[in-house]
Amino acid sequence: SQKIEQNSEALNIQEGKTATLTCNYTNYSPAYLQWYRQDPGRGPVFLLLIRENEKEKRKERLKVTFDTTLKQSLFHITASQPADSATYLCALGKQAGTALIFGKGTTLSVSS
Amino acid sequence: GAGVSQTPSNKVTEKGKYVELRCDPISGHTALYWYRQSLGQGPEFLIYFQGTGAADDSGLPNDRFFAVRPEGSVSTLKIQRTERGDSAVYLCASSLRSDQPLHFGNGTRLTVT
Protein backbone atom coordinates (compact mmCIF):
# COMPACT_ATOMS: atom_id res chain seq x y z
CA SER A 1 0.00 0.00 0.00
CA GLN A 2 1.10 3.59 -0.51
CA LYS A 3 3.05 5.10 2.34
CA ILE A 4 4.41 8.52 3.25
CA GLU A 5 7.09 8.85 5.94
CA GLN A 6 8.30 12.06 7.48
CA ASN A 7 11.77 11.72 8.96
CA SER A 8 10.99 12.09 12.59
CA GLU A 9 8.12 13.08 14.76
CA ALA A 10 10.10 15.89 16.40
CA LEU A 11 13.04 18.07 15.46
CA ASN A 12 14.68 20.52 17.86
CA ILE A 13 17.11 23.16 16.60
CA GLN A 14 18.59 26.45 17.71
CA GLU A 15 17.51 29.80 16.36
CA GLY A 16 19.47 30.84 13.30
CA LYS A 17 20.20 27.29 12.16
CA THR A 18 18.73 25.62 9.08
CA ALA A 19 15.98 23.10 9.72
CA THR A 20 15.77 20.21 7.25
CA LEU A 21 12.67 18.01 7.20
CA THR A 22 12.41 14.85 5.10
CA CYS A 23 9.45 13.28 3.36
CA ASN A 24 9.85 9.82 1.82
CA TYR A 25 7.18 7.88 -0.01
CA THR A 26 6.69 4.37 -1.38
CA ASN A 27 4.25 2.69 -3.76
CA TYR A 28 3.17 6.05 -5.15
CA SER A 29 3.91 8.17 -8.21
CA PRO A 30 2.93 11.73 -7.35
CA ALA A 31 2.48 14.42 -9.95
CA TYR A 32 3.18 17.05 -7.29
CA LEU A 33 4.05 17.43 -3.64
CA GLN A 34 2.96 20.10 -1.19
CA TRP A 35 4.17 21.22 2.22
CA TYR A 36 1.85 22.62 4.89
CA ARG A 37 2.34 24.18 8.32
CA GLN A 38 -0.04 23.35 11.16
CA ASP A 39 -0.23 25.15 14.50
CA PRO A 40 -2.03 23.62 17.51
CA GLY A 41 -5.79 23.87 17.23
CA ARG A 42 -5.65 25.20 13.67
CA GLY A 43 -6.03 23.75 10.20
CA PRO A 44 -2.98 23.23 7.97
CA VAL A 45 -1.75 26.24 6.00
CA PHE A 46 -0.23 25.81 2.54
CA LEU A 47 3.44 26.73 2.13
CA LEU A 48 4.88 25.40 -1.13
CA LEU A 49 3.96 23.20 -4.09
CA ILE A 50 6.51 21.45 -6.30
CA ARG A 51 5.70 19.42 -9.40
CA GLU A 52 7.36 16.20 -10.56
CA ASN A 53 9.29 17.97 -13.32
CA GLU A 54 10.72 20.56 -10.89
CA LYS A 55 13.82 19.94 -8.81
CA GLU A 56 13.63 22.89 -6.42
CA LYS A 57 11.31 25.67 -5.31
CA ARG A 58 12.05 28.63 -3.05
CA LYS A 59 9.93 31.11 -1.15
CA GLU A 60 11.63 33.58 1.16
CA ARG A 61 13.43 31.43 3.81
CA LEU A 62 11.83 28.22 2.59
CA LYS A 63 13.24 25.77 0.05
CA VAL A 64 11.84 22.46 -1.10
CA THR A 65 13.45 19.82 -3.30
CA PHE A 66 11.79 16.88 -5.02
CA ASP A 67 13.68 13.80 -6.16
CA THR A 68 11.36 11.34 -7.90
CA THR A 69 14.19 8.80 -8.27
CA LEU A 70 14.87 8.71 -4.54
CA LYS A 71 11.14 9.20 -3.85
CA GLN A 72 12.01 11.96 -1.44
CA SER A 73 11.36 15.63 -0.74
CA LEU A 74 13.48 17.82 1.53
CA PHE A 75 12.05 20.96 3.13
CA HIS A 76 14.48 23.55 4.44
CA ILE A 77 13.90 26.58 6.64
CA THR A 78 16.96 28.80 6.74
CA ALA A 79 17.76 31.25 9.54
CA SER A 80 15.10 29.56 11.66
CA GLN A 81 13.18 31.56 14.25
CA PRO A 82 11.12 30.52 17.30
CA ALA A 83 8.04 31.59 15.31
CA ASP A 84 8.80 28.75 12.87
CA SER A 85 7.94 26.24 15.62
CA ALA A 86 5.00 24.18 14.33
CA THR A 87 4.14 20.85 12.77
CA TYR A 88 5.04 20.54 9.10
CA LEU A 89 3.12 18.15 6.86
CA CYS A 90 4.03 16.86 3.45
CA ALA A 91 1.27 15.80 1.07
CA LEU A 92 1.32 13.99 -2.25
CA GLY A 93 -1.08 14.40 -5.14
CA LYS A 94 -1.65 12.79 -8.50
CA GLN A 95 -3.27 14.44 -11.46
CA ALA A 96 -6.29 16.69 -11.08
CA GLY A 97 -9.29 14.78 -9.83
CA THR A 98 -7.66 13.04 -6.91
CA ALA A 99 -7.22 14.07 -3.30
CA LEU A 100 -4.00 14.82 -1.43
CA ILE A 101 -2.53 12.18 0.85
CA PHE A 102 -0.76 13.51 3.95
CA GLY A 103 2.13 12.27 6.04
CA LYS A 104 2.04 12.26 9.85
CA GLY A 105 4.02 15.45 10.12
CA THR A 106 7.20 16.55 11.85
CA THR A 107 7.00 18.87 14.85
CA LEU A 108 9.74 21.49 14.71
CA SER A 109 10.83 23.36 17.82
CA VAL A 110 13.18 26.31 17.42
CA SER A 111 14.75 27.51 20.65
CA SER A 112 16.17 30.98 21.18
CA GLY B 1 -16.00 34.87 3.49
CA ALA B 2 -12.29 35.25 3.77
CA GLY B 3 -11.60 31.61 4.51
CA VAL B 4 -13.10 28.18 5.02
CA SER B 5 -15.56 28.18 7.90
CA GLN B 6 -16.50 25.06 9.89
CA THR B 7 -19.28 24.80 12.42
CA PRO B 8 -19.49 23.88 15.17
CA SER B 9 -15.91 24.23 16.35
CA ASN B 10 -16.57 21.65 19.06
CA LYS B 11 -19.19 18.94 19.30
CA VAL B 12 -19.70 16.52 22.17
CA THR B 13 -22.19 13.73 21.60
CA GLU B 14 -23.16 10.45 23.16
CA LYS B 15 -22.36 7.12 21.60
CA GLY B 16 -25.09 6.11 19.17
CA LYS B 17 -26.24 9.63 18.34
CA TYR B 18 -26.33 11.30 14.92
CA VAL B 19 -24.18 14.36 14.16
CA GLU B 20 -23.85 16.82 11.31
CA LEU B 21 -20.74 18.89 10.66
CA ARG B 22 -20.92 21.88 8.35
CA CYS B 23 -18.34 23.39 6.01
CA ASP B 24 -18.55 26.73 4.20
CA PRO B 25 -15.80 26.80 1.55
CA ILE B 26 -14.17 29.82 -0.03
CA SER B 27 -16.54 31.32 -2.60
CA GLY B 28 -15.80 30.07 -6.11
CA HIS B 29 -13.83 27.01 -5.01
CA THR B 30 -15.23 24.04 -6.89
CA ALA B 31 -13.24 21.37 -5.08
CA LEU B 32 -14.09 20.51 -1.46
CA TYR B 33 -12.50 17.90 0.77
CA TRP B 34 -13.17 16.31 4.13
CA TYR B 35 -10.31 14.93 6.20
CA ARG B 36 -10.15 13.47 9.70
CA GLN B 37 -7.20 14.04 12.01
CA SER B 38 -6.43 12.16 15.20
CA LEU B 39 -3.89 13.35 17.76
CA GLY B 40 -0.34 13.03 16.48
CA GLN B 41 -1.44 11.95 13.01
CA GLY B 42 -1.68 13.68 9.66
CA PRO B 43 -5.03 14.42 8.03
CA GLU B 44 -6.71 11.24 6.76
CA PHE B 45 -8.70 11.64 3.54
CA LEU B 46 -12.44 10.95 3.72
CA ILE B 47 -14.21 12.36 0.66
CA TYR B 48 -13.66 14.82 -2.18
CA PHE B 49 -16.33 16.79 -4.06
CA GLN B 50 -15.98 18.40 -7.45
CA GLY B 51 -18.98 20.70 -7.68
CA THR B 52 -22.05 18.91 -6.34
CA GLY B 53 -20.86 15.37 -6.92
CA ALA B 54 -18.60 13.19 -4.82
CA ALA B 55 -15.61 12.54 -7.08
CA ASP B 56 -13.93 10.20 -4.60
CA ASP B 57 -15.47 8.80 -1.42
CA SER B 58 -12.98 5.98 -0.98
CA GLY B 59 -11.82 7.33 2.37
CA LEU B 60 -15.17 7.07 4.14
CA PRO B 61 -14.56 4.37 6.78
CA ASN B 62 -18.01 2.76 6.62
CA ASP B 63 -21.64 3.38 5.73
CA ARG B 64 -22.26 5.37 8.91
CA PHE B 65 -20.46 8.26 7.23
CA PHE B 66 -22.09 10.29 4.48
CA ALA B 67 -21.48 13.74 3.00
CA VAL B 68 -23.46 16.03 0.72
CA ARG B 69 -22.87 19.23 -1.20
CA PRO B 70 -26.24 19.86 -2.85
CA GLU B 71 -25.60 23.29 -4.39
CA GLY B 72 -21.89 23.03 -4.97
CA SER B 73 -20.90 25.28 -2.07
CA VAL B 74 -21.73 24.34 1.55
CA SER B 75 -21.10 20.74 2.51
CA THR B 76 -22.35 18.66 5.42
CA LEU B 77 -20.63 15.58 6.80
CA LYS B 78 -23.12 13.28 8.51
CA ILE B 79 -22.22 10.52 10.95
CA GLN B 80 -24.86 8.06 12.10
CA ARG B 81 -24.73 5.89 15.24
CA THR B 82 -21.54 7.56 16.44
CA GLU B 83 -18.87 5.45 18.11
CA ARG B 84 -16.10 6.49 20.51
CA GLY B 85 -13.59 5.73 17.75
CA ASP B 86 -15.13 8.50 15.65
CA SER B 87 -13.67 11.08 18.06
CA ALA B 88 -11.23 13.26 16.10
CA VAL B 89 -10.88 16.66 14.48
CA TYR B 90 -12.79 16.78 11.21
CA LEU B 91 -11.15 19.16 8.75
CA CYS B 92 -12.70 20.66 5.64
CA ALA B 93 -10.68 22.21 2.82
CA SER B 94 -11.45 23.81 -0.52
CA SER B 95 -9.45 24.68 -3.62
CA LEU B 96 -9.98 26.23 -7.02
CA ARG B 97 -9.10 22.94 -8.68
CA SER B 98 -8.08 19.58 -7.29
CA ASP B 99 -4.39 20.03 -8.16
CA GLN B 100 -4.17 23.41 -6.45
CA PRO B 101 -3.24 24.18 -2.82
CA LEU B 102 -5.88 23.42 -0.22
CA HIS B 103 -7.35 26.05 2.08
CA PHE B 104 -8.33 24.45 5.35
CA GLY B 105 -10.79 25.46 8.00
CA ASN B 106 -9.87 25.10 11.66
CA GLY B 107 -11.88 21.93 12.01
CA THR B 108 -14.64 20.56 14.18
CA ARG B 109 -13.43 18.67 17.23
CA LEU B 110 -15.85 15.76 17.70
CA THR B 111 -15.90 13.95 21.01
CA VAL B 112 -18.08 10.87 21.38
CA THR B 113 -18.67 9.90 25.02
PDB file of C-alpha atoms in Angstrom:
ATOM      1  CA  SER A   1       0.000   0.000   0.000  1.00  0.00           C
ATOM      2  CA  GLN A   2       1.095   3.593  -0.513  1.00  0.00           C
ATOM      3  CA  LYS A   3       3.047   5.095   2.343  1.00  0.00           C
ATOM      4  CA  ILE A   4       4.409   8.519   3.253  1.00  0.00           C
ATOM      5  CA  GLU A   5       7.087   8.847   5.938  1.00  0.00           C
ATOM      6  CA  GLN A   6       8.301  12.055   7.478  1.00  0.00           C
ATOM      7  CA  ASN A   7      11.766  11.716   8.960  1.00  0.00           C
ATOM      8  CA  SER A   8      10.985  12.092  12.591  1.00  0.00           C
ATOM      9  CA  GLU A   9       8.122  13.081  14.764  1.00  0.00           C
ATOM     10  CA  ALA A  10      10.100  15.893  16.400  1.00  0.00           C
ATOM     11  CA  LEU A  11      13.036  18.074  15.460  1.00  0.00           C
ATOM     12  CA  ASN A  12      14.683  20.521  17.857  1.00  0.00           C
ATOM     13  CA  ILE A  13      17.107  23.159  16.597  1.00  0.00           C
ATOM     14  CA  GLN A  14      18.588  26.452  17.714  1.00  0.00           C
ATOM     15  CA  GLU A  15      17.506  29.797  16.363  1.00  0.00           C
ATOM     16  CA  GLY A  16      19.465  30.839  13.305  1.00  0.00           C
ATOM     17  CA  LYS A  17      20.204  27.289  12.158  1.00  0.00           C
ATOM     18  CA  THR A  18      18.734  25.617   9.084  1.00  0.00           C
ATOM     19  CA  ALA A  19      15.979  23.096   9.721  1.00  0.00           C
ATOM     20  CA  THR A  20      15.766  20.214   7.250  1.00  0.00           C
ATOM     21  CA  LEU A  21      12.671  18.013   7.195  1.00  0.00           C
ATOM     22  CA  THR A  22      12.406  14.853   5.100  1.00  0.00           C
ATOM     23  CA  CYS A  23       9.448  13.280   3.359  1.00  0.00           C
ATOM     24  CA  ASN A  24       9.846   9.823   1.820  1.00  0.00           C
ATOM     25  CA  TYR A  25       7.185   7.878  -0.012  1.00  0.00           C
ATOM     26  CA  THR A  26       6.691   4.368  -1.384  1.00  0.00           C
ATOM     27  CA  ASN A  27       4.247   2.694  -3.763  1.00  0.00           C
ATOM     28  CA  TYR A  28       3.170   6.052  -5.147  1.00  0.00           C
ATOM     29  CA  SER A  29       3.906   8.170  -8.211  1.00  0.00           C
ATOM     30  CA  PRO A  30       2.930  11.730  -7.346  1.00  0.00           C
ATOM     31  CA  ALA A  31       2.477  14.425  -9.948  1.00  0.00           C
ATOM     32  CA  TYR A  32       3.175  17.046  -7.289  1.00  0.00           C
ATOM     33  CA  LEU A  33       4.047  17.429  -3.643  1.00  0.00           C
ATOM     34  CA  GLN A  34       2.962  20.102  -1.185  1.00  0.00           C
ATOM     35  CA  TRP A  35       4.168  21.224   2.225  1.00  0.00           C
ATOM     36  CA  TYR A  36       1.848  22.621   4.889  1.00  0.00           C
ATOM     37  CA  ARG A  37       2.340  24.181   8.316  1.00  0.00           C
ATOM     38  CA  GLN A  38      -0.038  23.352  11.160  1.00  0.00           C
ATOM     39  CA  ASP A  39      -0.228  25.153  14.498  1.00  0.00           C
ATOM     40  CA  PRO A  40      -2.031  23.617  17.507  1.00  0.00           C
ATOM     41  CA  GLY A  41      -5.795  23.870  17.227  1.00  0.00           C
ATOM     42  CA  ARG A  42      -5.653  25.198  13.667  1.00  0.00           C
ATOM     43  CA  GLY A  43      -6.032  23.749  10.195  1.00  0.00           C
ATOM     44  CA  PRO A  44      -2.978  23.230   7.975  1.00  0.00           C
ATOM     45  CA  VAL A  45      -1.750  26.243   6.002  1.00  0.00           C
ATOM     46  CA  PHE A  46      -0.234  25.811   2.543  1.00  0.00           C
ATOM     47  CA  LEU A  47       3.436  26.731   2.128  1.00  0.00           C
ATOM     48  CA  LEU A  48       4.883  25.396  -1.125  1.00  0.00           C
ATOM     49  CA  LEU A  49       3.962  23.202  -4.092  1.00  0.00           C
ATOM     50  CA  ILE A  50       6.515  21.450  -6.304  1.00  0.00           C
ATOM     51  CA  ARG A  51       5.698  19.417  -9.403  1.00  0.00           C
ATOM     52  CA  GLU A  52       7.359  16.199 -10.557  1.00  0.00           C
ATOM     53  CA  ASN A  53       9.290  17.972 -13.316  1.00  0.00           C
ATOM     54  CA  GLU A  54      10.720  20.559 -10.893  1.00  0.00           C
ATOM     55  CA  LYS A  55      13.822  19.942  -8.813  1.00  0.00           C
ATOM     56  CA  GLU A  56      13.634  22.888  -6.421  1.00  0.00           C
ATOM     57  CA  LYS A  57      11.312  25.675  -5.308  1.00  0.00           C
ATOM     58  CA  ARG A  58      12.045  28.628  -3.046  1.00  0.00           C
ATOM     59  CA  LYS A  59       9.929  31.107  -1.154  1.00  0.00           C
ATOM     60  CA  GLU A  60      11.626  33.575   1.161  1.00  0.00           C
ATOM     61  CA  ARG A  61      13.429  31.429   3.814  1.00  0.00           C
ATOM     62  CA  LEU A  62      11.834  28.217   2.587  1.00  0.00           C
ATOM     63  CA  LYS A  63      13.239  25.774   0.051  1.00  0.00           C
ATOM     64  CA  VAL A  64      11.837  22.463  -1.095  1.00  0.00           C
ATOM     65  CA  THR A  65      13.452  19.823  -3.301  1.00  0.00           C
ATOM     66  CA  PHE A  66      11.790  16.885  -5.015  1.00  0.00           C
ATOM     67  CA  ASP A  67      13.685  13.803  -6.164  1.00  0.00           C
ATOM     68  CA  THR A  68      11.360  11.337  -7.902  1.00  0.00           C
ATOM     69  CA  THR A  69      14.189   8.801  -8.273  1.00  0.00           C
ATOM     70  CA  LEU A  70      14.869   8.706  -4.536  1.00  0.00           C
ATOM     71  CA  LYS A  71      11.138   9.201  -3.850  1.00  0.00           C
ATOM     72  CA  GLN A  72      12.013  11.961  -1.444  1.00  0.00           C
ATOM     73  CA  SER A  73      11.364  15.629  -0.737  1.00  0.00           C
ATOM     74  CA  LEU A  74      13.475  17.818   1.528  1.00  0.00           C
ATOM     75  CA  PHE A  75      12.049  20.958   3.132  1.00  0.00           C
ATOM     76  CA  HIS A  76      14.482  23.550   4.442  1.00  0.00           C
ATOM     77  CA  ILE A  77      13.903  26.578   6.638  1.00  0.00           C
ATOM     78  CA  THR A  78      16.963  28.799   6.740  1.00  0.00           C
ATOM     79  CA  ALA A  79      17.756  31.246   9.535  1.00  0.00           C
ATOM     80  CA  SER A  80      15.100  29.564  11.664  1.00  0.00           C
ATOM     81  CA  GLN A  81      13.178  31.563  14.254  1.00  0.00           C
ATOM     82  CA  PRO A  82      11.125  30.523  17.297  1.00  0.00           C
ATOM     83  CA  ALA A  83       8.036  31.590  15.313  1.00  0.00           C
ATOM     84  CA  ASP A  84       8.797  28.751  12.875  1.00  0.00           C
ATOM     85  CA  SER A  85       7.941  26.242  15.617  1.00  0.00           C
ATOM     86  CA  ALA A  86       4.999  24.183  14.330  1.00  0.00           C
ATOM     87  CA  THR A  87       4.136  20.846  12.765  1.00  0.00           C
ATOM     88  CA  TYR A  88       5.037  20.537   9.097  1.00  0.00           C
ATOM     89  CA  LEU A  89       3.118  18.151   6.863  1.00  0.00           C
ATOM     90  CA  CYS A  90       4.026  16.859   3.447  1.00  0.00           C
ATOM     91  CA  ALA A  91       1.271  15.804   1.071  1.00  0.00           C
ATOM     92  CA  LEU A  92       1.317  13.988  -2.246  1.00  0.00           C
ATOM     93  CA  GLY A  93      -1.082  14.400  -5.136  1.00  0.00           C
ATOM     94  CA  LYS A  94      -1.647  12.792  -8.496  1.00  0.00           C
ATOM     95  CA  GLN A  95      -3.273  14.435 -11.457  1.00  0.00           C
ATOM     96  CA  ALA A  96      -6.295  16.689 -11.085  1.00  0.00           C
ATOM     97  CA  GLY A  97      -9.289  14.783  -9.831  1.00  0.00           C
ATOM     98  CA  THR A  98      -7.663  13.042  -6.914  1.00  0.00           C
ATOM     99  CA  ALA A  99      -7.216  14.070  -3.298  1.00  0.00           C
ATOM    100  CA  LEU A 100      -4.000  14.821  -1.428  1.00  0.00           C
ATOM    101  CA  ILE A 101      -2.530  12.180   0.849  1.00  0.00           C
ATOM    102  CA  PHE A 102      -0.764  13.511   3.952  1.00  0.00           C
ATOM    103  CA  GLY A 103       2.126  12.273   6.041  1.00  0.00           C
ATOM    104  CA  LYS A 104       2.043  12.255   9.853  1.00  0.00           C
ATOM    105  CA  GLY A 105       4.021  15.450  10.115  1.00  0.00           C
ATOM    106  CA  THR A 106       7.203  16.552  11.855  1.00  0.00           C
ATOM    107  CA  THR A 107       7.001  18.867  14.848  1.00  0.00           C
ATOM    108  CA  LEU A 108       9.737  21.494  14.707  1.00  0.00           C
ATOM    109  CA  SER A 109      10.832  23.362  17.817  1.00  0.00           C
ATOM    110  CA  VAL A 110      13.184  26.313  17.420  1.00  0.00           C
ATOM    111  CA  SER A 111      14.750  27.515  20.645  1.00  0.00           C
ATOM    112  CA  SER A 112      16.171  30.984  21.176  1.00  0.00           C
TER     113      SER A 112
ATOM    114  CA  GLY B   1     -16.004  34.870   3.486  1.00  0.00           C
ATOM    115  CA  ALA B   2     -12.286  35.247   3.774  1.00  0.00           C
ATOM    116  CA  GLY B   3     -11.596  31.612   4.506  1.00  0.00           C
ATOM    117  CA  VAL B   4     -13.102  28.183   5.021  1.00  0.00           C
ATOM    118  CA  SER B   5     -15.564  28.178   7.896  1.00  0.00           C
ATOM    119  CA  GLN B   6     -16.496  25.063   9.887  1.00  0.00           C
ATOM    120  CA  THR B   7     -19.279  24.800  12.424  1.00  0.00           C
ATOM    121  CA  PRO B   8     -19.493  23.883  15.172  1.00  0.00           C
ATOM    122  CA  SER B   9     -15.910  24.234  16.347  1.00  0.00           C
ATOM    123  CA  ASN B  10     -16.574  21.649  19.056  1.00  0.00           C
ATOM    124  CA  LYS B  11     -19.194  18.935  19.303  1.00  0.00           C
ATOM    125  CA  VAL B  12     -19.698  16.524  22.172  1.00  0.00           C
ATOM    126  CA  THR B  13     -22.191  13.733  21.602  1.00  0.00           C
ATOM    127  CA  GLU B  14     -23.159  10.451  23.159  1.00  0.00           C
ATOM    128  CA  LYS B  15     -22.362   7.124  21.599  1.00  0.00           C
ATOM    129  CA  GLY B  16     -25.095   6.114  19.172  1.00  0.00           C
ATOM    130  CA  LYS B  17     -26.243   9.635  18.344  1.00  0.00           C
ATOM    131  CA  TYR B  18     -26.334  11.295  14.922  1.00  0.00           C
ATOM    132  CA  VAL B  19     -24.181  14.358  14.155  1.00  0.00           C
ATOM    133  CA  GLU B  20     -23.847  16.821  11.305  1.00  0.00           C
ATOM    134  CA  LEU B  21     -20.738  18.887  10.661  1.00  0.00           C
ATOM    135  CA  ARG B  22     -20.918  21.879   8.345  1.00  0.00           C
ATOM    136  CA  CYS B  23     -18.339  23.390   6.015  1.00  0.00           C
ATOM    137  CA  ASP B  24     -18.550  26.732   4.197  1.00  0.00           C
ATOM    138  CA  PRO B  25     -15.798  26.797   1.549  1.00  0.00           C
ATOM    139  CA  ILE B  26     -14.171  29.817  -0.031  1.00  0.00           C
ATOM    140  CA  SER B  27     -16.539  31.318  -2.597  1.00  0.00           C
ATOM    141  CA  GLY B  28     -15.796  30.074  -6.105  1.00  0.00           C
ATOM    142  CA  HIS B  29     -13.830  27.012  -5.013  1.00  0.00           C
ATOM    143  CA  THR B  30     -15.229  24.044  -6.894  1.00  0.00           C
ATOM    144  CA  ALA B  31     -13.238  21.365  -5.078  1.00  0.00           C
ATOM    145  CA  LEU B  32     -14.094  20.509  -1.457  1.00  0.00           C
ATOM    146  CA  TYR B  33     -12.495  17.901   0.772  1.00  0.00           C
ATOM    147  CA  TRP B  34     -13.167  16.313   4.131  1.00  0.00           C
ATOM    148  CA  TYR B  35     -10.310  14.930   6.198  1.00  0.00           C
ATOM    149  CA  ARG B  36     -10.150  13.474   9.699  1.00  0.00           C
ATOM    150  CA  GLN B  37      -7.201  14.036  12.008  1.00  0.00           C
ATOM    151  CA  SER B  38      -6.433  12.159  15.195  1.00  0.00           C
ATOM    152  CA  LEU B  39      -3.889  13.347  17.757  1.00  0.00           C
ATOM    153  CA  GLY B  40      -0.339  13.026  16.478  1.00  0.00           C
ATOM    154  CA  GLN B  41      -1.441  11.955  13.014  1.00  0.00           C
ATOM    155  CA  GLY B  42      -1.680  13.675   9.662  1.00  0.00           C
ATOM    156  CA  PRO B  43      -5.028  14.420   8.033  1.00  0.00           C
ATOM    157  CA  GLU B  44      -6.713  11.243   6.762  1.00  0.00           C
ATOM    158  CA  PHE B  45      -8.702  11.637   3.541  1.00  0.00           C
ATOM    159  CA  LEU B  46     -12.442  10.945   3.722  1.00  0.00           C
ATOM    160  CA  ILE B  47     -14.211  12.358   0.658  1.00  0.00           C
ATOM    161  CA  TYR B  48     -13.662  14.824  -2.183  1.00  0.00           C
ATOM    162  CA  PHE B  49     -16.330  16.795  -4.062  1.00  0.00           C
ATOM    163  CA  GLN B  50     -15.978  18.404  -7.451  1.00  0.00           C
ATOM    164  CA  GLY B  51     -18.978  20.700  -7.684  1.00  0.00           C
ATOM    165  CA  THR B  52     -22.047  18.914  -6.343  1.00  0.00           C
ATOM    166  CA  GLY B  53     -20.859  15.366  -6.916  1.00  0.00           C
ATOM    167  CA  ALA B  54     -18.600  13.187  -4.823  1.00  0.00           C
ATOM    168  CA  ALA B  55     -15.608  12.536  -7.079  1.00  0.00           C
ATOM    169  CA  ASP B  56     -13.928  10.197  -4.601  1.00  0.00           C
ATOM    170  CA  ASP B  57     -15.469   8.797  -1.424  1.00  0.00           C
ATOM    171  CA  SER B  58     -12.982   5.977  -0.980  1.00  0.00           C
ATOM    172  CA  GLY B  59     -11.824   7.326   2.375  1.00  0.00           C
ATOM    173  CA  LEU B  60     -15.167   7.068   4.139  1.00  0.00           C
ATOM    174  CA  PRO B  61     -14.558   4.373   6.778  1.00  0.00           C
ATOM    175  CA  ASN B  62     -18.006   2.757   6.617  1.00  0.00           C
ATOM    176  CA  ASP B  63     -21.637   3.380   5.726  1.00  0.00           C
ATOM    177  CA  ARG B  64     -22.255   5.367   8.905  1.00  0.00           C
ATOM    178  CA  PHE B  65     -20.456   8.262   7.233  1.00  0.00           C
ATOM    179  CA  PHE B  66     -22.090  10.289   4.482  1.00  0.00           C
ATOM    180  CA  ALA B  67     -21.482  13.743   3.002  1.00  0.00           C
ATOM    181  CA  VAL B  68     -23.456  16.031   0.717  1.00  0.00           C
ATOM    182  CA  ARG B  69     -22.868  19.232  -1.205  1.00  0.00           C
ATOM    183  CA  PRO B  70     -26.241  19.858  -2.853  1.00  0.00           C
ATOM    184  CA  GLU B  71     -25.598  23.286  -4.387  1.00  0.00           C
ATOM    185  CA  GLY B  72     -21.887  23.035  -4.970  1.00  0.00           C
ATOM    186  CA  SER B  73     -20.902  25.277  -2.073  1.00  0.00           C
ATOM    187  CA  VAL B  74     -21.731  24.337   1.552  1.00  0.00           C
ATOM    188  CA  SER B  75     -21.098  20.736   2.508  1.00  0.00           C
ATOM    189  CA  THR B  76     -22.352  18.661   5.420  1.00  0.00           C
ATOM    190  CA  LEU B  77     -20.634  15.578   6.799  1.00  0.00           C
ATOM    191  CA  LYS B  78     -23.125  13.278   8.506  1.00  0.00           C
ATOM    192  CA  ILE B  79     -22.225  10.520  10.952  1.00  0.00           C
ATOM    193  CA  GLN B  80     -24.865   8.063  12.103  1.00  0.00           C
ATOM    194  CA  ARG B  81     -24.734   5.893  15.243  1.00  0.00           C
ATOM    195  CA  THR B  82     -21.544   7.557  16.436  1.00  0.00           C
ATOM    196  CA  GLU B  83     -18.873   5.450  18.110  1.00  0.00           C
ATOM    197  CA  ARG B  84     -16.102   6.485  20.506  1.00  0.00           C
ATOM    198  CA  GLY B  85     -13.591   5.728  17.755  1.00  0.00           C
ATOM    199  CA  ASP B  86     -15.130   8.501  15.651  1.00  0.00           C
ATOM    200  CA  SER B  87     -13.668  11.084  18.063  1.00  0.00           C
ATOM    201  CA  ALA B  88     -11.232  13.257  16.102  1.00  0.00           C
ATOM    202  CA  VAL B  89     -10.883  16.661  14.479  1.00  0.00           C
ATOM    203  CA  TYR B  90     -12.788  16.781  11.207  1.00  0.00           C
ATOM    204  CA  LEU B  91     -11.147  19.160   8.746  1.00  0.00           C
ATOM    205  CA  CYS B  92     -12.697  20.656   5.643  1.00  0.00           C
ATOM    206  CA  ALA B  93     -10.678  22.207   2.819  1.00  0.00           C
ATOM    207  CA  SER B  94     -11.454  23.811  -0.521  1.00  0.00           C
ATOM    208  CA  SER B  95      -9.451  24.681  -3.624  1.00  0.00           C
ATOM    209  CA  LEU B  96      -9.978  26.230  -7.015  1.00  0.00           C
ATOM    210  CA  ARG B  97      -9.095  22.940  -8.676  1.00  0.00           C
ATOM    211  CA  SER B  98      -8.082  19.583  -7.287  1.00  0.00           C
ATOM    212  CA  ASP B  99      -4.391  20.032  -8.155  1.00  0.00           C
ATOM    213  CA  GLN B 100      -4.169  23.408  -6.449  1.00  0.00           C
ATOM    214  CA  PRO B 101      -3.243  24.181  -2.818  1.00  0.00           C
ATOM    215  CA  LEU B 102      -5.878  23.424  -0.225  1.00  0.00           C
ATOM    216  CA  HIS B 103      -7.352  26.050   2.081  1.00  0.00           C
ATOM    217  CA  PHE B 104      -8.326  24.449   5.355  1.00  0.00           C
ATOM    218  CA  GLY B 105     -10.795  25.456   8.001  1.00  0.00           C
ATOM    219  CA  ASN B 106      -9.865  25.102  11.663  1.00  0.00           C
ATOM    220  CA  GLY B 107     -11.875  21.933  12.011  1.00  0.00           C
ATOM    221  CA  THR B 108     -14.645  20.558  14.184  1.00  0.00           C
ATOM    222  CA  ARG B 109     -13.435  18.665  17.229  1.00  0.00           C
ATOM    223  CA  LEU B 110     -15.855  15.764  17.696  1.00  0.00           C
ATOM    224  CA  THR B 111     -15.902  13.948  21.009  1.00  0.00           C
ATOM    225  CA  VAL B 112     -18.083  10.865  21.382  1.00  0.00           C
ATOM    226  CA  THR B 113     -18.669   9.904  25.019  1.00  0.00           C
TER     227      THR B 113
END
